[in-house]
Coordinates of C-alpha atoms in Angstrom, one line a residue:
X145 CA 0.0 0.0 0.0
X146 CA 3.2 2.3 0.8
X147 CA 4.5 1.7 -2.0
X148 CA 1.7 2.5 -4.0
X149 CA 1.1 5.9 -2.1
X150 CA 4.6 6.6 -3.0
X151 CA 4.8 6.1 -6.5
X152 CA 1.7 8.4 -6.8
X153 CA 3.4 11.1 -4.8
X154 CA 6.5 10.4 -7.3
X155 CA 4.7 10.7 -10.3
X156 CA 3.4 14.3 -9.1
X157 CA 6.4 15.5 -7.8
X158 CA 9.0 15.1 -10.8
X159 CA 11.9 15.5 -9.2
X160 CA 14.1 15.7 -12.3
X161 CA 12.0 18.6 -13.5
X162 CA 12.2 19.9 -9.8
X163 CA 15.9 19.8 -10.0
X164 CA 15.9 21.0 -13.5
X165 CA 13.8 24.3 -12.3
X166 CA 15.6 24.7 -9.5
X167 CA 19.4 24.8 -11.5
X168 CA 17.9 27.0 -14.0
X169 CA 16.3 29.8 -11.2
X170 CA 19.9 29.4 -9.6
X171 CA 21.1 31.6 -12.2
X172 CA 18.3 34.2 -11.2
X173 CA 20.3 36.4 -8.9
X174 CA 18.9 39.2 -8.8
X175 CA 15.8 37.9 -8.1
X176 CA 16.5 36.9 -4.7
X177 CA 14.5 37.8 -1.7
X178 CA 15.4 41.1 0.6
X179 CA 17.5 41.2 3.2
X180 CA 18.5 37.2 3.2
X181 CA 20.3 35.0 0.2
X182 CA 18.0 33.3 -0.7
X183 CA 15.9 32.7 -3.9
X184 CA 13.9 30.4 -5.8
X185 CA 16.5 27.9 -6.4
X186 CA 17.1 27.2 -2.8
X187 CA 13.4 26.8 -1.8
X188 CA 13.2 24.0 -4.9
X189 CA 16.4 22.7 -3.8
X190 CA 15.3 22.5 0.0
X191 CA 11.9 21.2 -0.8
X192 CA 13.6 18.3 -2.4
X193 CA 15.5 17.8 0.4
X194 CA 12.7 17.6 2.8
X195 CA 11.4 15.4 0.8
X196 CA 14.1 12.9 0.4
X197 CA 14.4 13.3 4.5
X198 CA 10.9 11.9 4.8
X199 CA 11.0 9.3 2.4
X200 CA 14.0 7.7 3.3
X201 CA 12.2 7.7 7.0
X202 CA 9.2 5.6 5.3
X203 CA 11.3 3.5 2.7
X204 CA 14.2 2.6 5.0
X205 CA 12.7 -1.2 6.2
X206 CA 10.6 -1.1 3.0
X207 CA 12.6 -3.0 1.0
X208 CA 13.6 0.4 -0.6
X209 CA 17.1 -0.6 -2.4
X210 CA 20.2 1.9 -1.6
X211 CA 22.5 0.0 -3.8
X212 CA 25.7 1.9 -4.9
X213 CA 25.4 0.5 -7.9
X214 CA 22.8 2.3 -9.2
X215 CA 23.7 4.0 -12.4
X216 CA 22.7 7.4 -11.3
X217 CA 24.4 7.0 -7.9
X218 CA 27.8 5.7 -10.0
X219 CA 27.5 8.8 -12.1
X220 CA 27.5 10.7 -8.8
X221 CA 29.9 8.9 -6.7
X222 CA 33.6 10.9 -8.5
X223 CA 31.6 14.3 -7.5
X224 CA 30.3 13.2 -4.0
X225 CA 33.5 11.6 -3.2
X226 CA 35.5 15.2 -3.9
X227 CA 32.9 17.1 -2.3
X228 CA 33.6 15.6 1.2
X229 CA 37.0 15.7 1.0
X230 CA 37.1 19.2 0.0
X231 CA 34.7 20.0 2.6
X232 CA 35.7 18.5 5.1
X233 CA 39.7 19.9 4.5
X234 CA 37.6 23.4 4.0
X235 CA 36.7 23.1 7.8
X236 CA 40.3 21.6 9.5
X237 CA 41.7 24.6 7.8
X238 CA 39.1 27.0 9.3
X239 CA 39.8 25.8 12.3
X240 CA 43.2 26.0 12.0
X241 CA 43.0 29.4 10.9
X242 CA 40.9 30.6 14.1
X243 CA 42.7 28.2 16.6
X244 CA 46.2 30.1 15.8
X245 CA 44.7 33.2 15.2
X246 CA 46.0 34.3 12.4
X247 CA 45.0 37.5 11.2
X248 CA 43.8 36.4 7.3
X249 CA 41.4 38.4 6.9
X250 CA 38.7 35.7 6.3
X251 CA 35.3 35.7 5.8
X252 CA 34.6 32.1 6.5
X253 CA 30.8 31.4 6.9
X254 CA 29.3 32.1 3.6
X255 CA 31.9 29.7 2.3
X256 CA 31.1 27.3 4.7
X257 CA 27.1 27.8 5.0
X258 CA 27.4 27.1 0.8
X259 CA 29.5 24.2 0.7
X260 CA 27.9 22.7 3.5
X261 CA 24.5 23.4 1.9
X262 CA 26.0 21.7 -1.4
X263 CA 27.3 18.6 -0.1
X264 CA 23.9 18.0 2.0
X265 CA 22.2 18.6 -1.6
X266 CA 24.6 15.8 -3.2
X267 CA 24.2 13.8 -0.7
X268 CA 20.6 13.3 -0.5
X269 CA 20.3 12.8 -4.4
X270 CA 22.9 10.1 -4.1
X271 CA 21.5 8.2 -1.3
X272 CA 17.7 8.9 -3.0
X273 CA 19.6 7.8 -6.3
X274 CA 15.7 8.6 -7.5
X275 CA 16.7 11.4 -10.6
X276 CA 17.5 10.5 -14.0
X277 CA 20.7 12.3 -14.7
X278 CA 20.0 12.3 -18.7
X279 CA 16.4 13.5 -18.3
X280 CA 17.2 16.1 -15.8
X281 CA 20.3 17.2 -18.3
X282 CA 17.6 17.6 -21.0
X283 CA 14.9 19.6 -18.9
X284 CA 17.9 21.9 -17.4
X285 CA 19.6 22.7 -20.6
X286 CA 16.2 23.1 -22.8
X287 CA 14.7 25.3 -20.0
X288 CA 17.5 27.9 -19.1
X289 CA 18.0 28.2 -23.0
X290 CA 14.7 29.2 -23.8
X291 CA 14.4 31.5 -20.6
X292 CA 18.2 33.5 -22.0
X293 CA 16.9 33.3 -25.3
X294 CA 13.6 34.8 -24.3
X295 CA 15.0 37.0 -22.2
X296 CA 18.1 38.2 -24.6
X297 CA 14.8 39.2 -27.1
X298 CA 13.3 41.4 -24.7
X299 CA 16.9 43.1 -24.5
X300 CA 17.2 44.2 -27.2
X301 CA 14.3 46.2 -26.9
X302 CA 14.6 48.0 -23.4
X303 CA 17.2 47.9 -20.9
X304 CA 14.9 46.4 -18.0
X305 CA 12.1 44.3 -17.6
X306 CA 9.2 43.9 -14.7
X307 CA 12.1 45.5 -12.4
X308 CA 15.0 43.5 -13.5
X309 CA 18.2 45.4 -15.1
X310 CA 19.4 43.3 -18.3
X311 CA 22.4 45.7 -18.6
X312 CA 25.0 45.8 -16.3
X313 CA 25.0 49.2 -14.7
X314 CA 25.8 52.4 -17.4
X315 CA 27.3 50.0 -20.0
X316 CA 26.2 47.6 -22.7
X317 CA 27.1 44.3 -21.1
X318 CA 24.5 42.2 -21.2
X319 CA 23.2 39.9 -17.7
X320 CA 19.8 39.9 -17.8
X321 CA 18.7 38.2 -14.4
X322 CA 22.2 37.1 -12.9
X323 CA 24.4 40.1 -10.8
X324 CA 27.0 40.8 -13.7
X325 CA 27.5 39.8 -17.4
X326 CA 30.3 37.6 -15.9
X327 CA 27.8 35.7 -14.1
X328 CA 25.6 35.1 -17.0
X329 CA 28.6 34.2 -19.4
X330 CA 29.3 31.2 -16.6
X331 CA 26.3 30.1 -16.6
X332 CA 25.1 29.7 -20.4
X333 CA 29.3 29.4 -21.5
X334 CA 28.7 25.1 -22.0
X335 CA 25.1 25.4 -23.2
X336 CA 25.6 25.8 -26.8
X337 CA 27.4 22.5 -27.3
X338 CA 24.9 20.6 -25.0
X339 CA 22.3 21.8 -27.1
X340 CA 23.9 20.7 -30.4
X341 CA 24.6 17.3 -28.7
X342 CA 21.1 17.3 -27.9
X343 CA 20.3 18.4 -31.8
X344 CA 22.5 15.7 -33.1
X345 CA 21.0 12.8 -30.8
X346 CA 17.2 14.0 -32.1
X347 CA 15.7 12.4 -34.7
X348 CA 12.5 15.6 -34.9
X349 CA 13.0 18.4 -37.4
X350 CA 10.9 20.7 -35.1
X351 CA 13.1 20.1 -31.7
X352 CA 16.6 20.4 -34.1
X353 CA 15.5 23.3 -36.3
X354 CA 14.2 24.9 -32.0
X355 CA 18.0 24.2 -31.0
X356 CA 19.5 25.7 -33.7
X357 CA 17.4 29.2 -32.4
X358 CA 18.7 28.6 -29.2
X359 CA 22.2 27.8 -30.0
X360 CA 22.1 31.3 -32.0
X361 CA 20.3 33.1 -29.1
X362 CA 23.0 31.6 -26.8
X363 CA 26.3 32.9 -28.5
X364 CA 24.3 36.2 -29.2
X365 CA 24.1 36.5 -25.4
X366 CA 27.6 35.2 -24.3
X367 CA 28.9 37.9 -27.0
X368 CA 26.9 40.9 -25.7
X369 CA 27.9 39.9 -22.2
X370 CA 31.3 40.3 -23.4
X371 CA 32.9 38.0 -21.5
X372 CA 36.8 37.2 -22.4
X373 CA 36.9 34.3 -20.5
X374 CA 33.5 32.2 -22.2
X375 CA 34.8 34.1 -25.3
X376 CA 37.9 32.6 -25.0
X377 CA 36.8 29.0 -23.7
X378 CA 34.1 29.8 -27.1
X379 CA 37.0 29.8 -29.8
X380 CA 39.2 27.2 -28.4
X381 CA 36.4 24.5 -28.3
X382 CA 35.1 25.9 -32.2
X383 CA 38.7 25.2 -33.1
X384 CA 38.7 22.1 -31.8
X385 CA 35.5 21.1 -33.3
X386 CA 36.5 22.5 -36.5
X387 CA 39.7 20.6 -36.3
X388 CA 38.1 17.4 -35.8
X389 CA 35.5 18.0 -39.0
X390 CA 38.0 18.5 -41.2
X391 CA 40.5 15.8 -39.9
X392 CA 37.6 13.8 -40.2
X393 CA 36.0 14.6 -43.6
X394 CA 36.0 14.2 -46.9
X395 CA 35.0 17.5 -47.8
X396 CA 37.7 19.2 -45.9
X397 CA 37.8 22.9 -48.5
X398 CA 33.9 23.3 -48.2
X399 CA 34.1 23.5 -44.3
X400 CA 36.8 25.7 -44.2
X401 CA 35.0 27.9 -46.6
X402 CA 31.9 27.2 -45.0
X403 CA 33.7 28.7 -41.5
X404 CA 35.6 31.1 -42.7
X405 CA 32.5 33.1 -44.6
X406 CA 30.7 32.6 -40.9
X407 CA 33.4 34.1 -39.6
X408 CA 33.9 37.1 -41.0
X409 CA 30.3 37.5 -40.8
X410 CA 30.1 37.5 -37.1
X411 CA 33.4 39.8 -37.0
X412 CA 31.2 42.2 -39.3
X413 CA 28.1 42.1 -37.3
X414 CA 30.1 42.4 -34.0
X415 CA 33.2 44.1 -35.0
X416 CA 32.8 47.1 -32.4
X417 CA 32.5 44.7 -29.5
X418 CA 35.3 42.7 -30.6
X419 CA 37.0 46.1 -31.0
X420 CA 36.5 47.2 -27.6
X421 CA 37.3 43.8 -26.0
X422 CA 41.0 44.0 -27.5
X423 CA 41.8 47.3 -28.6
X424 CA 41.3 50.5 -28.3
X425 CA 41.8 54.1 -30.8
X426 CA 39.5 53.0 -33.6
X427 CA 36.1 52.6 -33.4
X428 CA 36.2 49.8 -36.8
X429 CA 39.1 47.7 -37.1
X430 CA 38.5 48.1 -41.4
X431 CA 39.0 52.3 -41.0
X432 CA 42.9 52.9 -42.5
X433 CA 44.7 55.6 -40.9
X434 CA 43.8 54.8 -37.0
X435 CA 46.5 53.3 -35.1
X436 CA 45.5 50.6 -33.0
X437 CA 46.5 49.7 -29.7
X438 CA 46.1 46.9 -26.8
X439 CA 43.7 47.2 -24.8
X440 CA 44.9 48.8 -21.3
X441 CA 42.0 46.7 -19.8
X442 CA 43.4 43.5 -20.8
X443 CA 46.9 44.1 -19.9
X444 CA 45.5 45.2 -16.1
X445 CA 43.3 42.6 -15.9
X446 CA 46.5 40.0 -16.5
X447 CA 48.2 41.9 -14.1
X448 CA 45.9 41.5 -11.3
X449 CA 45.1 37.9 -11.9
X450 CA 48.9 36.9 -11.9
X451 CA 49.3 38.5 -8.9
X452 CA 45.9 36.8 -6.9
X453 CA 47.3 33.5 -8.2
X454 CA 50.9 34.2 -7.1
X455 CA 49.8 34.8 -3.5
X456 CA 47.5 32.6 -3.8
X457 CA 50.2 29.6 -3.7
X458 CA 52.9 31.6 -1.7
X459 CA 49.8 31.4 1.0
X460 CA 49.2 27.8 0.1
X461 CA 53.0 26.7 0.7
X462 CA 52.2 28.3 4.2
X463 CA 49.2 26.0 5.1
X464 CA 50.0 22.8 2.5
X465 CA 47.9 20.0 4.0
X466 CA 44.3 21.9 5.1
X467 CA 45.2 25.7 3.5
X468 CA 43.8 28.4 5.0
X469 CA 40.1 27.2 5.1
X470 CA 37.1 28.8 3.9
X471 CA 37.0 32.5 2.9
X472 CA 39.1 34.8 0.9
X473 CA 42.4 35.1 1.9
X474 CA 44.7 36.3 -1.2
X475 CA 45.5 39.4 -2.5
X476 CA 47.1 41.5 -5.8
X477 CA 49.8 42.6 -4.1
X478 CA 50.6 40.2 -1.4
X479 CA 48.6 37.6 0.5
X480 CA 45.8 38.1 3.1
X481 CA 44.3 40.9 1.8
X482 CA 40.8 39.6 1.5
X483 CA 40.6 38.3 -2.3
X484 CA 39.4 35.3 -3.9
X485 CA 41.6 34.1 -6.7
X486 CA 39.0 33.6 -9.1
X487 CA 41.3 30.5 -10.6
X488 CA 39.4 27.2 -9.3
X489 CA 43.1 25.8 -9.1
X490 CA 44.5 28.9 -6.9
X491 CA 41.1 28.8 -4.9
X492 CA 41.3 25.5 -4.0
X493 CA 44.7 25.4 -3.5
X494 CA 43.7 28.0 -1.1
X495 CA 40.9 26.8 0.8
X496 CA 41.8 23.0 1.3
X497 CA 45.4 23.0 0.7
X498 CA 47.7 20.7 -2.3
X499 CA 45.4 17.4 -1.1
X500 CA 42.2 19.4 -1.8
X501 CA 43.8 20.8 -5.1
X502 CA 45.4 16.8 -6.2
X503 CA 42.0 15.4 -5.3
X504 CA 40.3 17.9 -8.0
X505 CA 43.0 17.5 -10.0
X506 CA 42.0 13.7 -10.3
X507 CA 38.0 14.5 -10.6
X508 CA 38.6 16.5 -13.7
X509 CA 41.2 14.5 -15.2
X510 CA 38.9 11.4 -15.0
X511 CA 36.0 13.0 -16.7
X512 CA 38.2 14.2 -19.7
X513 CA 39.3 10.2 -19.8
X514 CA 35.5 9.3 -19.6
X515 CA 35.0 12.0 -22.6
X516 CA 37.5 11.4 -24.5
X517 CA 36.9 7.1 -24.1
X518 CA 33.0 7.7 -25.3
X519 CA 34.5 9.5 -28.7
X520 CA 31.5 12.3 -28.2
X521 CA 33.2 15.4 -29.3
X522 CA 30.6 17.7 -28.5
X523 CA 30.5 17.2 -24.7
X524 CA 34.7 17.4 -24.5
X525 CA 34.1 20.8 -26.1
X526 CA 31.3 21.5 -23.5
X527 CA 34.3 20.3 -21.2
X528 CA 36.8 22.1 -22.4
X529 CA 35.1 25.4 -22.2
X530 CA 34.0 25.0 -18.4
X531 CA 37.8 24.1 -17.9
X532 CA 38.9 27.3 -18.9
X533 CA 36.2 29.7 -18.1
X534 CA 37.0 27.8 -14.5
X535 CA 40.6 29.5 -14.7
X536 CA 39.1 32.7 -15.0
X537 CA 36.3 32.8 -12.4
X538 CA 35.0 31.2 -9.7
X539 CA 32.4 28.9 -9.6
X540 CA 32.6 26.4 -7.3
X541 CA 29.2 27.5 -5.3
X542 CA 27.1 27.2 -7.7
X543 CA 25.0 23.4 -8.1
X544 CA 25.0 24.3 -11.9
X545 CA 29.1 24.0 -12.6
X546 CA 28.9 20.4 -10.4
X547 CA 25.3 19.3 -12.4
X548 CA 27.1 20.6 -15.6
X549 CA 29.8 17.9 -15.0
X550 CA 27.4 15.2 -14.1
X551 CA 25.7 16.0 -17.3
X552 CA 28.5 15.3 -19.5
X553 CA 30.0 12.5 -17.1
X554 CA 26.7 10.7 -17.3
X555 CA 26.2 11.3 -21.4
X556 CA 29.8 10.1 -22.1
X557 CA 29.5 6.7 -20.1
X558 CA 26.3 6.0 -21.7
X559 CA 28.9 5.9 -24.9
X560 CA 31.2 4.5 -23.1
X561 CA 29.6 1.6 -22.3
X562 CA 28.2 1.0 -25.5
X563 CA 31.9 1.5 -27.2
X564 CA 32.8 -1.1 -24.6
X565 CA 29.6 -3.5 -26.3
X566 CA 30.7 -3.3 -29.6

């Protein structure tokens, strides 16, 4: 009788479309509530987990089967195992921080109050093991495309909506409901690539010619955000996919001409942002007669990086085992001044010390094997680019970079096992 009870509250309470809505309103950030952080993501996410609480109450001498060998619980079990480590090395190094007071100039208890929060979430959809990882990828990525592409529309026709600012302050970078364009370029930088690896695994005309508007919408929006990183991560995964197509085909002069007419086309549309991203003196790179020079930004914004990421280790060397713990604790010009490296690799390094950093190390290194083993180049593209826009900017709080992974660990050993069969 339970178990009949429970499939009917199951059916009604699609939990892969919950997690799915509850990633995509993650990215809401401005749309939290006043005075406390917290939005719409974390009342979906904490209504799962009050679920889970009370069903694995009723289910646990039900016959309900917790078996690690559940395929969505093996999918999980690389992220869950990292995420206690690194946790739990987060902590010995807050204490250690506080017990020999030194004066680092942490902030520890957002750090800790989101980690904590994170691992809990993982937890409970491990030991539940009750999503399906591929459906859930599918809601996630179809839903927060259409909502940027929806959004990136309205944009282009007034600078807020209902409220919400879509431009960052005075300027023409786009976020539309994140805090900065940075923000929005992290979280929509894989989603063109998932979408075409969704297109390309379709077999309806109406859903593939629907990604293709997405995919469009997508780069439109990572360009106006103007983002160097996801720009960046953007052209070195197109290269590689380009490489690959014409390695790989027959018709290798057509797709370079194919490419090379889109292109110049995009550089034509958006030649002023390009412009403005890299240089500066000319307000189109075709004009004769300007002289063009590096853009100031760039060079500063190299400048202050190396020097976070320099500290960053001479402050890790201090503290190798733990680090320093949770918080921000580097600086530009010398350590403790508050700073977060926004490099995962200093971060870490940082916050749970060279174990914490080898232990990541290994996570990531074992879904590029699992990537590159399924042959699926689309998904080491949408790997490659979370890679780098991780070097740039930090991520590591947010449920969408760890669900992003399990997306693309979970489609590349469906291949991989196949690849295995055959």
């Amino acid at each position: 009788m339970f178990r009949d009870i429970r499939k009917k509250i199951e059916k009604l309470f699609n939990v892969n479309l919950l997690i799915a809505l509850a990633l995509v309103t993650s990215t809401f950030t401005q749309l939290r509530f006043p005075g406390v952080p917290v939005g719409f993501s974390d009342i979906l996410f904490l209504l799962y987990i009050g679920y889970s609480f009370l069903a694995i109450l009723y289910t646990y001498n039900s016959g309900y089967s917790y078996s690690i060998l559940q395929p969505t619980r093996a999918t999980l079990l690389p992220v869950i195992i990292f995420l206690l480590i690194f946790v739990f090395l987060m902590t010995t190094g807050t204490l250690f921080s506080e017990i020999t007071e030194i004066d680092t100039g942490l902030s520890p208890h957002h750090n800790l109050f989101a980690f904590f929060y994170l691992a809990i979430l993982f937890l409970f959809i491990f030991i539940r093991g009750d999503i399906d990882v591929g459906l859930t990828a599918r809601y996630t990525t179809l839903i927060l495309a259409l909502v940027v592409s929806i959004a990136v529309v309205i944009s282009l026709f007034t600078r807020d909506f209902i409220g919400v600012d879509f431009y960052y302050l005075w300027t023409d970078r786009l976020m539309l409901l994140t805090r900065s364009p940075n923000h929005l370029a992290d979280f929509i930088s894989p989603l063109p690539f998932l979408l075409l690896y969704f297109l390309f695994n379709s077999k309806s005309k109406t859903f593939q010619g629907l990604m293709i508007i997405l995919v469009l919408l997508v780069l439109l929006a990572g360009v106006m955000s103007q983002s160097k990183a996801t720009l960046l991560a953007w052209a070195i995964a197109m290269s590689f996919l380009l490489f690959k197509l014409i390695y790989s085909s027959p018709y290798t002069r057509y797709i370079i001409g194919f490419f090379t007419i889109l292109l110049l086309l995009m550089f034509l549309i958006f030649q002023n942002e390009f412009n403005g991203l890299f240089f500066h003196g000319t307000k189109n790179i075709l004009d004769s007669g300007n002289n063009l020079h590096l853009n100031q930004g760039i060079l500063y914004d190299i400048y202050i990086r190396t020097g976070l990421i320099y500290n960053a280790i001479e402050l890790a060397n201090l503290s190798p085992i733990f680090g320093y713990g949770a918080g921000a604790s580097t600086g530009i010009t010398e350590p403790f001044l508050g700073r977060e490296a926004h490099n995962h690799i200093a971060d870490i390094l940082i916050i749970s010390g060279y174990f914490g950093l080898l232990m990541y190390l290994l996570l990531m290194f074992f879904i590029a094997i699992q990537i590159v083993n399924s042959k699926k180049d689309l998904l080491l593209a949408a790997f490659i680019v979370i890679t780098i826009v991780s070097l740039f900017h930090f991520q590591l709080r947010q449920p969408l970079f760890w669900f992003y992974l399990i997306f693309i660990l979970h489609g590349s050993s469906i291949f991989t096992a196949k690849n295995k069969l055959t």
